[in-house]
PDB file of C-alpha atoms in Angstrom:
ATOM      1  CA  UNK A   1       0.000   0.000   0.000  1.00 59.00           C
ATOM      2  CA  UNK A   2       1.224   3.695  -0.906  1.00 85.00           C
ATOM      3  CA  UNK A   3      -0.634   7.029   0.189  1.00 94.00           C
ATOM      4  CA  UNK A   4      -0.142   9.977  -2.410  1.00 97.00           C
ATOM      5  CA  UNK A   5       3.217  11.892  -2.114  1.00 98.00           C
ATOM      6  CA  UNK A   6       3.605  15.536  -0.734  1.00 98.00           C
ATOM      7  CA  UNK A   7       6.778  17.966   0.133  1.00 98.00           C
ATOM      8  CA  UNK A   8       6.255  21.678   0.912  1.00 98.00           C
ATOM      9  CA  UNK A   9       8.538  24.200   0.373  1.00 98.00           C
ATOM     10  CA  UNK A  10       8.892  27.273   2.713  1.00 98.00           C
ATOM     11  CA  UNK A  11      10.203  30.244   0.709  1.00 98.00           C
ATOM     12  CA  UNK A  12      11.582  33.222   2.900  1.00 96.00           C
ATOM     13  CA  UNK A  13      14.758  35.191   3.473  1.00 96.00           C
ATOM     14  CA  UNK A  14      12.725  36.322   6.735  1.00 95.00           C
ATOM     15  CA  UNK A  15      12.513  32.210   7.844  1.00 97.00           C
ATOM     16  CA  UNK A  16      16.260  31.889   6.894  1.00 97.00           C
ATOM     17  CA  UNK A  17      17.449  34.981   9.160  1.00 96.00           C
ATOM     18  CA  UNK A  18      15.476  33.894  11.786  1.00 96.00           C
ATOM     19  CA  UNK A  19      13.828  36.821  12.330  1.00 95.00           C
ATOM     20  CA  UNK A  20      10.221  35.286  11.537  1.00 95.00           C
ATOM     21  CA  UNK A  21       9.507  31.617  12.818  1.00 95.00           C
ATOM     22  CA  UNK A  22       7.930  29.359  10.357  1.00 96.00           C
ATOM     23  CA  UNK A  23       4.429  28.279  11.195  1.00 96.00           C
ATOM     24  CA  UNK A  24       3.559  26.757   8.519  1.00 97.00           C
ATOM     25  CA  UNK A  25       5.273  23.591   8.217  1.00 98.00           C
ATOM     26  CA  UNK A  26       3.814  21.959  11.185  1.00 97.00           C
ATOM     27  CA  UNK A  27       0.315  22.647  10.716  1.00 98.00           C
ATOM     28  CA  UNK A  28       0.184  21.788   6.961  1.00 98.00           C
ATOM     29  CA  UNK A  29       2.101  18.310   8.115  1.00 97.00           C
ATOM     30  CA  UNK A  30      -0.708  17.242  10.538  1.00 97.00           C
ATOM     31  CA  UNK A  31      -3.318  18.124   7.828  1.00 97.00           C
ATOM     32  CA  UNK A  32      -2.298  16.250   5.048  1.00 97.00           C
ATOM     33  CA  UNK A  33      -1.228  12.955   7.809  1.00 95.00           C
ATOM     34  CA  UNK A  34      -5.259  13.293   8.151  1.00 95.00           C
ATOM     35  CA  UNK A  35      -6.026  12.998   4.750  1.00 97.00           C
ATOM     36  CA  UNK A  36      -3.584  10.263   4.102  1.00 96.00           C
ATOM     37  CA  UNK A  37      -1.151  12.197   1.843  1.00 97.00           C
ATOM     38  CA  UNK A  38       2.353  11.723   2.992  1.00 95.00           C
ATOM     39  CA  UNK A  39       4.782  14.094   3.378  1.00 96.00           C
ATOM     40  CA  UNK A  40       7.911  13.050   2.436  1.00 96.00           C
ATOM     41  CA  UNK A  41      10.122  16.632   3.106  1.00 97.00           C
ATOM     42  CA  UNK A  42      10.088  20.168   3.849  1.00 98.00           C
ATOM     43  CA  UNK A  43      12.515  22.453   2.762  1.00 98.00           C
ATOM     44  CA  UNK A  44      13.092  25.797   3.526  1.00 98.00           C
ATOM     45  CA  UNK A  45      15.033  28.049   0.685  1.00 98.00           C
ATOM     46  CA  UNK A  46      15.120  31.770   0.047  1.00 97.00           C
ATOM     47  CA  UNK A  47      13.606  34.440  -2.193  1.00 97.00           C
ATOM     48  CA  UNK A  48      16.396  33.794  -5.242  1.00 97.00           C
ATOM     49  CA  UNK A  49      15.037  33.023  -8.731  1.00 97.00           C
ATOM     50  CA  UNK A  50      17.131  30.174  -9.498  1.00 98.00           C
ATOM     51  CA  UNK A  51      17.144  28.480  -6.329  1.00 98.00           C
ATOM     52  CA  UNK A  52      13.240  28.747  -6.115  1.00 98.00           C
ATOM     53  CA  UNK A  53      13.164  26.955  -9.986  1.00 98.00           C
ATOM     54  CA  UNK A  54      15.769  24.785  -9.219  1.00 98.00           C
ATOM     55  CA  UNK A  55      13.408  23.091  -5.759  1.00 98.00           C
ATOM     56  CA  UNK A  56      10.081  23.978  -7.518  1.00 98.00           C
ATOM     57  CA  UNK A  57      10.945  21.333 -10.278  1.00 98.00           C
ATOM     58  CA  UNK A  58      12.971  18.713  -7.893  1.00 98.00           C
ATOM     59  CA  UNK A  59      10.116  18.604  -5.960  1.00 98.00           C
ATOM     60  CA  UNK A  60       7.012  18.677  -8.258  1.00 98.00           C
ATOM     61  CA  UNK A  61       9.263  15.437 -10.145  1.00 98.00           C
ATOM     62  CA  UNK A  62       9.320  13.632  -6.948  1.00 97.00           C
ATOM     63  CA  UNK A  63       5.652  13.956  -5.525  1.00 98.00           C
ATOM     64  CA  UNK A  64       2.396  14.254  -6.040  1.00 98.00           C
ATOM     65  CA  UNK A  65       1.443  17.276  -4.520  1.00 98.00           C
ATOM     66  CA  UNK A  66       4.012  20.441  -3.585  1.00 98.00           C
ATOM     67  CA  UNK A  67       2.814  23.489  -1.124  1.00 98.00           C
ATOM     68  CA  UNK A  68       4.685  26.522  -0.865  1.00 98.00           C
ATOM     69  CA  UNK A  69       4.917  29.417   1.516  1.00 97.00           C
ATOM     70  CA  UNK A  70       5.506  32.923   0.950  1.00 97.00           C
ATOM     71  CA  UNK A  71       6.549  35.411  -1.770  1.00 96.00           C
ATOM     72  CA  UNK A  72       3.428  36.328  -2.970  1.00 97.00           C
ATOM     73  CA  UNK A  73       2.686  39.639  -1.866  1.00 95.00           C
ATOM     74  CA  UNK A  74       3.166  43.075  -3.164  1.00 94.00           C
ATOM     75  CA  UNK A  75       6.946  44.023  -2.768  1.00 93.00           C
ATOM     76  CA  UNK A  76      10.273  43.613  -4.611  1.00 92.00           C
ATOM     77  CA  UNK A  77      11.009  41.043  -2.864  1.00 91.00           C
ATOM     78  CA  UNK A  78       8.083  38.631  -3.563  1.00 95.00           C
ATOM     79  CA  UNK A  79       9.098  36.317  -6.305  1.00 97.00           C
ATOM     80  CA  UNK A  80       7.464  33.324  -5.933  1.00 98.00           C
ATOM     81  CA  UNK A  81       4.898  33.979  -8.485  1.00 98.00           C
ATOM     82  CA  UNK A  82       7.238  35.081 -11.050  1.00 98.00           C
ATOM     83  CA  UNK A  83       9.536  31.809 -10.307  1.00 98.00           C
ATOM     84  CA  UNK A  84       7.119  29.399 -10.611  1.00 98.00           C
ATOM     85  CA  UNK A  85       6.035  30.297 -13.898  1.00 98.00           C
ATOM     86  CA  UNK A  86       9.336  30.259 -15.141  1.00 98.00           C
ATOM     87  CA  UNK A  87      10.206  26.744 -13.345  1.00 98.00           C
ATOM     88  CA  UNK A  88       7.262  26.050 -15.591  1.00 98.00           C
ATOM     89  CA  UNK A  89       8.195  27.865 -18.917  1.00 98.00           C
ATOM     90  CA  UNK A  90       4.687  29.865 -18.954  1.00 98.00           C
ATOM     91  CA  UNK A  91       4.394  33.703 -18.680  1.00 98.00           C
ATOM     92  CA  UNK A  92       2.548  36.210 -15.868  1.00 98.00           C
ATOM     93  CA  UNK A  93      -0.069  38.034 -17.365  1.00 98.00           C
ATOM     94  CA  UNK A  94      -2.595  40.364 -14.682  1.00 97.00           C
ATOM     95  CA  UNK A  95      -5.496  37.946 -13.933  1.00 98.00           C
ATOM     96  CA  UNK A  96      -8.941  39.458 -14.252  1.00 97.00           C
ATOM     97  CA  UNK A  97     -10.624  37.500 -11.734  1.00 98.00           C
ATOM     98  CA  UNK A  98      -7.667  37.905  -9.131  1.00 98.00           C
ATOM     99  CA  UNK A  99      -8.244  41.520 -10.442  1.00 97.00           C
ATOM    100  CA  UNK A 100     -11.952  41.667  -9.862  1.00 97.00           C
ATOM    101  CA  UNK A 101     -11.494  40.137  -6.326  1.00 97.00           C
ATOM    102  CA  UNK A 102      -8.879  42.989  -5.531  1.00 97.00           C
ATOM    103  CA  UNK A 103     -11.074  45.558  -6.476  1.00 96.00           C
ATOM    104  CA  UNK A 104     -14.135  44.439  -4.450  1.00 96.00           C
ATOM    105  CA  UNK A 105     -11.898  43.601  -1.275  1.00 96.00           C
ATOM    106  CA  UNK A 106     -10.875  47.375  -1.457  1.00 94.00           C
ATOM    107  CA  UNK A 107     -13.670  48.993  -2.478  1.00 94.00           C
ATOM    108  CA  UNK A 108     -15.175  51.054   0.397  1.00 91.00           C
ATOM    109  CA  UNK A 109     -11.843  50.947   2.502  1.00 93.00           C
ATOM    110  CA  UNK A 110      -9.390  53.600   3.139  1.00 91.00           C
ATOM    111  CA  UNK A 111      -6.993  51.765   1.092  1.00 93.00           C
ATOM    112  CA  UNK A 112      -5.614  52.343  -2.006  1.00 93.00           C
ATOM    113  CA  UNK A 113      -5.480  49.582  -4.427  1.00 95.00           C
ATOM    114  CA  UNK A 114      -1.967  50.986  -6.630  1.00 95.00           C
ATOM    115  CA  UNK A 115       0.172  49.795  -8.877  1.00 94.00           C
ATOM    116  CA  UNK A 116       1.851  47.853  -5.994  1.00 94.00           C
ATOM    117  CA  UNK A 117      -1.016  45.663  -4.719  1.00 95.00           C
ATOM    118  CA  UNK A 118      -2.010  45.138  -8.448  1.00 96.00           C
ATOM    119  CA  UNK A 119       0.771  43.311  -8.679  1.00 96.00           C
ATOM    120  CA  UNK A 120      -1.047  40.123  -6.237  1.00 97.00           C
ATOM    121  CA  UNK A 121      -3.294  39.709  -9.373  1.00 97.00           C
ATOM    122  CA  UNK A 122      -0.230  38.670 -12.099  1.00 98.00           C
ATOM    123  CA  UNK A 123      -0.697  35.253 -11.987  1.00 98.00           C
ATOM    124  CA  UNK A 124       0.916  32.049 -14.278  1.00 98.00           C
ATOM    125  CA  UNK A 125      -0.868  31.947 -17.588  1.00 98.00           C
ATOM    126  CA  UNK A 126      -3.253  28.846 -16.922  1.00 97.00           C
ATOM    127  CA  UNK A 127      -3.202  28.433 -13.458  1.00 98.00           C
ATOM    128  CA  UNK A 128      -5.958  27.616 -11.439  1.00 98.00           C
ATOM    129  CA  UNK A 129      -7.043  30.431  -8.724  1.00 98.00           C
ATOM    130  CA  UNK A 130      -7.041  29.362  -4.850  1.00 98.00           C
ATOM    131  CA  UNK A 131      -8.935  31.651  -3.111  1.00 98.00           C
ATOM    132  CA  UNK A 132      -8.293  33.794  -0.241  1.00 97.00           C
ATOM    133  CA  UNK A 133     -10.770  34.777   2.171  1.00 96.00           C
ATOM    134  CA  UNK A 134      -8.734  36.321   4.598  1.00 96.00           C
ATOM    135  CA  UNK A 135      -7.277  39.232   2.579  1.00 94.00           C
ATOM    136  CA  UNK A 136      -8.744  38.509  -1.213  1.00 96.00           C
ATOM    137  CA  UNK A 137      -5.443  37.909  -2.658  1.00 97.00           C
ATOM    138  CA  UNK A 138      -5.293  34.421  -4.705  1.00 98.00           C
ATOM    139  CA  UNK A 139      -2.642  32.269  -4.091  1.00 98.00           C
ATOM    140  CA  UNK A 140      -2.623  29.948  -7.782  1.00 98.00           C
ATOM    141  CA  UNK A 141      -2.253  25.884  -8.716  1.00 98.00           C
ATOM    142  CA  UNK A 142      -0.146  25.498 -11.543  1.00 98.00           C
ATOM    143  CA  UNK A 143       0.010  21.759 -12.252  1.00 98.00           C
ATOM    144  CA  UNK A 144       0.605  20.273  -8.965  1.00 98.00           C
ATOM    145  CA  UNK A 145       1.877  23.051  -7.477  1.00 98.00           C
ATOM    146  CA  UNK A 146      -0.391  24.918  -4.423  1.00 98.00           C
ATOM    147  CA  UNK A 147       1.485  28.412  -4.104  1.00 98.00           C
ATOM    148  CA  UNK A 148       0.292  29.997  -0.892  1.00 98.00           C
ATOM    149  CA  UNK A 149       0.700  33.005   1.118  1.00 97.00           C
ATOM    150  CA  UNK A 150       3.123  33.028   4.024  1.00 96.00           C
ATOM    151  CA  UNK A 151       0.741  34.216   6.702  1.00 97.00           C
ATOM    152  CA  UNK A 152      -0.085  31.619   8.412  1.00 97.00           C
ATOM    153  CA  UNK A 153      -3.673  32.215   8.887  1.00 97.00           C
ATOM    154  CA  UNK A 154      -4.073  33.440   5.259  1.00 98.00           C
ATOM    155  CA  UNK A 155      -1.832  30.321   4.276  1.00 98.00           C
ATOM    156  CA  UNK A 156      -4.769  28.075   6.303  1.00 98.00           C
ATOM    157  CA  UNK A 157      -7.882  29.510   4.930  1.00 98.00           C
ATOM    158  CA  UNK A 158      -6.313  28.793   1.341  1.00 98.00           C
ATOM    159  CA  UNK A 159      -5.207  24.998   2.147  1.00 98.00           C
ATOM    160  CA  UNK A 160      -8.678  24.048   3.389  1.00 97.00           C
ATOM    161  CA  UNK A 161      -9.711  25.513   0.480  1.00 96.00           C
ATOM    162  CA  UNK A 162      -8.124  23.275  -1.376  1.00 97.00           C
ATOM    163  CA  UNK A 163      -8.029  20.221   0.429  1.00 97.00           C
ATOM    164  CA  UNK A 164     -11.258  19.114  -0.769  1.00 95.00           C
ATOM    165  CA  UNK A 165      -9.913  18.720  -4.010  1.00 96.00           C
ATOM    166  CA  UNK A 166      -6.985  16.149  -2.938  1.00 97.00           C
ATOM    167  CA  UNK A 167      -7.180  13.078  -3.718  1.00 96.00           C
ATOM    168  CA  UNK A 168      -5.850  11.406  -0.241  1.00 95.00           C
ATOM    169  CA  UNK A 169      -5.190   7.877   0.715  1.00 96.00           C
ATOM    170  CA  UNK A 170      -5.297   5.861   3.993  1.00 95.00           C
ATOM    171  CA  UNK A 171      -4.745   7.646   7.088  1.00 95.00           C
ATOM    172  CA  UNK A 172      -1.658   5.975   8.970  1.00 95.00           C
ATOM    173  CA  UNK A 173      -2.660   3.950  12.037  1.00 95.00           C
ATOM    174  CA  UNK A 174      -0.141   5.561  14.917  1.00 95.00           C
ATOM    175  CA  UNK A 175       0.600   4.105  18.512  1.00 96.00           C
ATOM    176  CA  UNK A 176       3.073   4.553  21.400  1.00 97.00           C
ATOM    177  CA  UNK A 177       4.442   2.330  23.478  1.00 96.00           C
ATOM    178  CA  UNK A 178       5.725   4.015  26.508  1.00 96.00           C
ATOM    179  CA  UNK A 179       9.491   1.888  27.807  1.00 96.00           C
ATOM    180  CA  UNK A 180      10.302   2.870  31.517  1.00 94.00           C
ATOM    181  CA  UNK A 181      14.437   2.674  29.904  1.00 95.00           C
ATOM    182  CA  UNK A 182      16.375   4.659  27.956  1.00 95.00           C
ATOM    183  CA  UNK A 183      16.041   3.995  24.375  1.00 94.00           C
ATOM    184  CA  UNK A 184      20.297   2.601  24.582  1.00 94.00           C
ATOM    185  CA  UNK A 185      18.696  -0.591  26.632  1.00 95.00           C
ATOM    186  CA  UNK A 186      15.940  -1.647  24.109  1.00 96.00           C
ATOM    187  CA  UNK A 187      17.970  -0.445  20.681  1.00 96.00           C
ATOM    188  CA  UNK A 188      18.240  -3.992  20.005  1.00 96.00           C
ATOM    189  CA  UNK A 189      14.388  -4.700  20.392  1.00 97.00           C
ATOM    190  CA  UNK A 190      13.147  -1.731  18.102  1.00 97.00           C
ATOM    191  CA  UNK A 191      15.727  -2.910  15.498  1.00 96.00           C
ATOM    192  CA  UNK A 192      14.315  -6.441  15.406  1.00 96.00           C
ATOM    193  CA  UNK A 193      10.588  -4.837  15.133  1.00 97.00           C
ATOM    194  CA  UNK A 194      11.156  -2.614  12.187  1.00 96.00           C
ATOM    195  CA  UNK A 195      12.824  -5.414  10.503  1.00 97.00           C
ATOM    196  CA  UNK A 196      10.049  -7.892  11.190  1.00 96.00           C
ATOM    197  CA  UNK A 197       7.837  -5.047  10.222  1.00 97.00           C
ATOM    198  CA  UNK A 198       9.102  -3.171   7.433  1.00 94.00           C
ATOM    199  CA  UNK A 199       5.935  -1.429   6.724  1.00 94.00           C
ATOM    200  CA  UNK A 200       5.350  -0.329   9.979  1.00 96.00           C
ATOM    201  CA  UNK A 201       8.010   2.573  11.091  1.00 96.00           C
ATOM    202  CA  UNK A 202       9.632   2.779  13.924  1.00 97.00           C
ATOM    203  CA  UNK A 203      10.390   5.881  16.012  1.00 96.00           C
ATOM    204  CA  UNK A 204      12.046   6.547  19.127  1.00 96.00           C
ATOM    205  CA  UNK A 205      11.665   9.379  21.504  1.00 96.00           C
ATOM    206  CA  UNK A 206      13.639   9.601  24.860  1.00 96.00           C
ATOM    207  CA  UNK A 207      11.589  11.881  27.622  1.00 94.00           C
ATOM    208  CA  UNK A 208      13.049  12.977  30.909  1.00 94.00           C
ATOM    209  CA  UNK A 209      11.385  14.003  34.107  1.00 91.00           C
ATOM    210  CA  UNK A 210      12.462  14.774  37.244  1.00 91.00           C
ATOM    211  CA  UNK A 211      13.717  11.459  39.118  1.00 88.00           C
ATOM    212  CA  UNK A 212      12.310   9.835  35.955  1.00 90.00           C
ATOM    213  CA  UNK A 213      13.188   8.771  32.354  1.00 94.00           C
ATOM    214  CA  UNK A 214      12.077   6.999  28.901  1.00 96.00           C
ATOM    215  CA  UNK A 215      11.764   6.163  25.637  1.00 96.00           C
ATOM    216  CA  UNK A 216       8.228   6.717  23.605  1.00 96.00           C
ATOM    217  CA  UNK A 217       8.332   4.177  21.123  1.00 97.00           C
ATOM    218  CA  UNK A 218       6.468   5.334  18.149  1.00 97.00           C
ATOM    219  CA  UNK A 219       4.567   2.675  15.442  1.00 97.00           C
ATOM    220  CA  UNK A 220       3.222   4.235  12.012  1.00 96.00           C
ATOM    221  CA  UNK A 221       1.766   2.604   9.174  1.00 95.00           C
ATOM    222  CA  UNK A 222      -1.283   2.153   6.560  1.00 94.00           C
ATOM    223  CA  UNK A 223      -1.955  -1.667   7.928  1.00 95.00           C
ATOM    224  CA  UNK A 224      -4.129  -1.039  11.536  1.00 95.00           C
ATOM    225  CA  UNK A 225      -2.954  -4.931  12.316  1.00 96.00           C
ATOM    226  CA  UNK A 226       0.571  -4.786  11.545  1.00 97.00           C
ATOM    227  CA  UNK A 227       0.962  -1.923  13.616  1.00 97.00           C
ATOM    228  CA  UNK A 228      -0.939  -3.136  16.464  1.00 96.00           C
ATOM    229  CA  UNK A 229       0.615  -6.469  16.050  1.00 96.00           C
ATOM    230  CA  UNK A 230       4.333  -4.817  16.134  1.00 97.00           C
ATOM    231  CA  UNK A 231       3.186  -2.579  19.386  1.00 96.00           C
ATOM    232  CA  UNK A 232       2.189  -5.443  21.302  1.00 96.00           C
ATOM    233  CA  UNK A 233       5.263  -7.801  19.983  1.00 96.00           C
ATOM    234  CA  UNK A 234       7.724  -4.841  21.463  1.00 96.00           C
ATOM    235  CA  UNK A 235       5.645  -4.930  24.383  1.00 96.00           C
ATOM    236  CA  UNK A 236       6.082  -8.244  25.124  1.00 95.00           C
ATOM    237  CA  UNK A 237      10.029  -7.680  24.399  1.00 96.00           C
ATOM    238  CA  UNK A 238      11.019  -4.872  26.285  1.00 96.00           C
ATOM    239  CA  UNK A 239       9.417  -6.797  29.484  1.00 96.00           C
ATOM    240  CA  UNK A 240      11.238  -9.867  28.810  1.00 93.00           C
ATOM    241  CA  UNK A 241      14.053  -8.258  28.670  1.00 94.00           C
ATOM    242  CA  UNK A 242      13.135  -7.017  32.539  1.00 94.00           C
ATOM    243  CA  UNK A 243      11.962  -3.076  31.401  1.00 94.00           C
ATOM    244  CA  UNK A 244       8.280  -1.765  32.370  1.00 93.00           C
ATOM    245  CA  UNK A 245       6.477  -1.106  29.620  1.00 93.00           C
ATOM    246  CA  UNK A 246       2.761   0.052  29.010  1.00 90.00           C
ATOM    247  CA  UNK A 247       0.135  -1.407  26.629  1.00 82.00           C
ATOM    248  CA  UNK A 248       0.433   0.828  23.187  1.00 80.00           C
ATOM    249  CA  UNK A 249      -1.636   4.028  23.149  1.00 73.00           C
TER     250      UNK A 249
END
């Protein structure tokens, strides 16, 4: 079994500096793990042409679906637009609906719609419009590409826009077995379950309390009995081998 593919791609000089913290990463992560699309990366690269191309195409080549953050507003700086047609060898012309949608988000507001805002309407010739109703400005699909805005609450209003539209797969069955070890005393067990259960991944997660420590044992996959099956055979393993250990969760 395979779920559909997914990467996302947060673009930002302002994420790179570390002057603005991404937020954006996280939350689109859990949604598409509960729609059964599977992330397999997220990378985080700045406003330059060529670099944007260069991970625009990488990606879309390697996945299904590929969400990006950021670059899509009004100043100098905000390339993504631009960048994506070009990754795609098709040309920015000023959209009339993104236009329209400008117009009537401004209209009756102390705000002038100039040149400058216009500029949230040039969109790739044949892409589809995601819409924005936070601030009016479209973010675009261009073949399976969902460009998005970098605010994270504009950014989530235009995802669940879209996510109705994405064609998802199984959602991963998930339980944790909590060890009362470190993880260095029951290596040897979570090796020998994620090789007698290659579908079913294995993470480990070492927690620390006062006068107390662990290991979370994580189990992921698409088969509910394998993984349940693997939880309880590690269960059954890390108290043989003398550890406490409590049913999986």
């Amino acid at each position: 079994m395979a779920n559909p593919t997914s990467a996302i791609c947060v673009i930002g000089d302002e994420i790179l500096s570390g002057r603005t913290k991404d937020k954006n990463i996280g939350w689109i992560a859990e949604q598409l793990n509960g729609l059964g699309i599977q992330l397999t990366e997220a990378r985080v690269i700045a406003d330059v042409k060529e670099i944007i191309i260069h991970h625009i195409l990488e990606l879309s080549d390697t996945n299904d679906y590929v969400f990006t953050s950021g670059g899509i507003g009004p100043t100098h700086d905000d390339i993504t637009t631009e960048s994506v047609a070009a990754a795609f060898n098709v040309k920015v012309e000023r959209n009339l609906e993104a236009m329209r949608r400008l117009e009537q988000h401004y209209r009756g507001t102390e705000i002038v719609l100039n040149e400058v805002r216009k500029k949230m309407a040039d969109i790739p010739v044949g892409a589809t419009l995601i819409d924005n109703p936070v601030s009016a400005a479209p973010g675009f699909q261009l073949k399976n590409v969902y460009v998005m805005a970098g605010v994270p609450s504009i950014m989530q209003s235009m995802f669940e826009g879209v996510s109705v539209s994405l064609k998802g797969g199984i959602i991963p069955t998930r339980l944790t077995v909590q060890c009362a070890t470190g993880e260095g005393n029951v290596a040897h067990i979570l090796e020998q379950i994620s090789n007698q259960y290659e579908t079913v991944s294995v993470g480990s997660y070492p927690w620390f309390k006062p006068g107390q420590f662990g290991t979370a044992v994580v189990l992921t996959g698409l088969d509910k009995k394998l993984v349940s099956s693997a939880a309880k055979e590690l269960c059954h393993l890390v108290k043989y081998a003398g550890f406490e250990a409590e049913d999986a969760v």
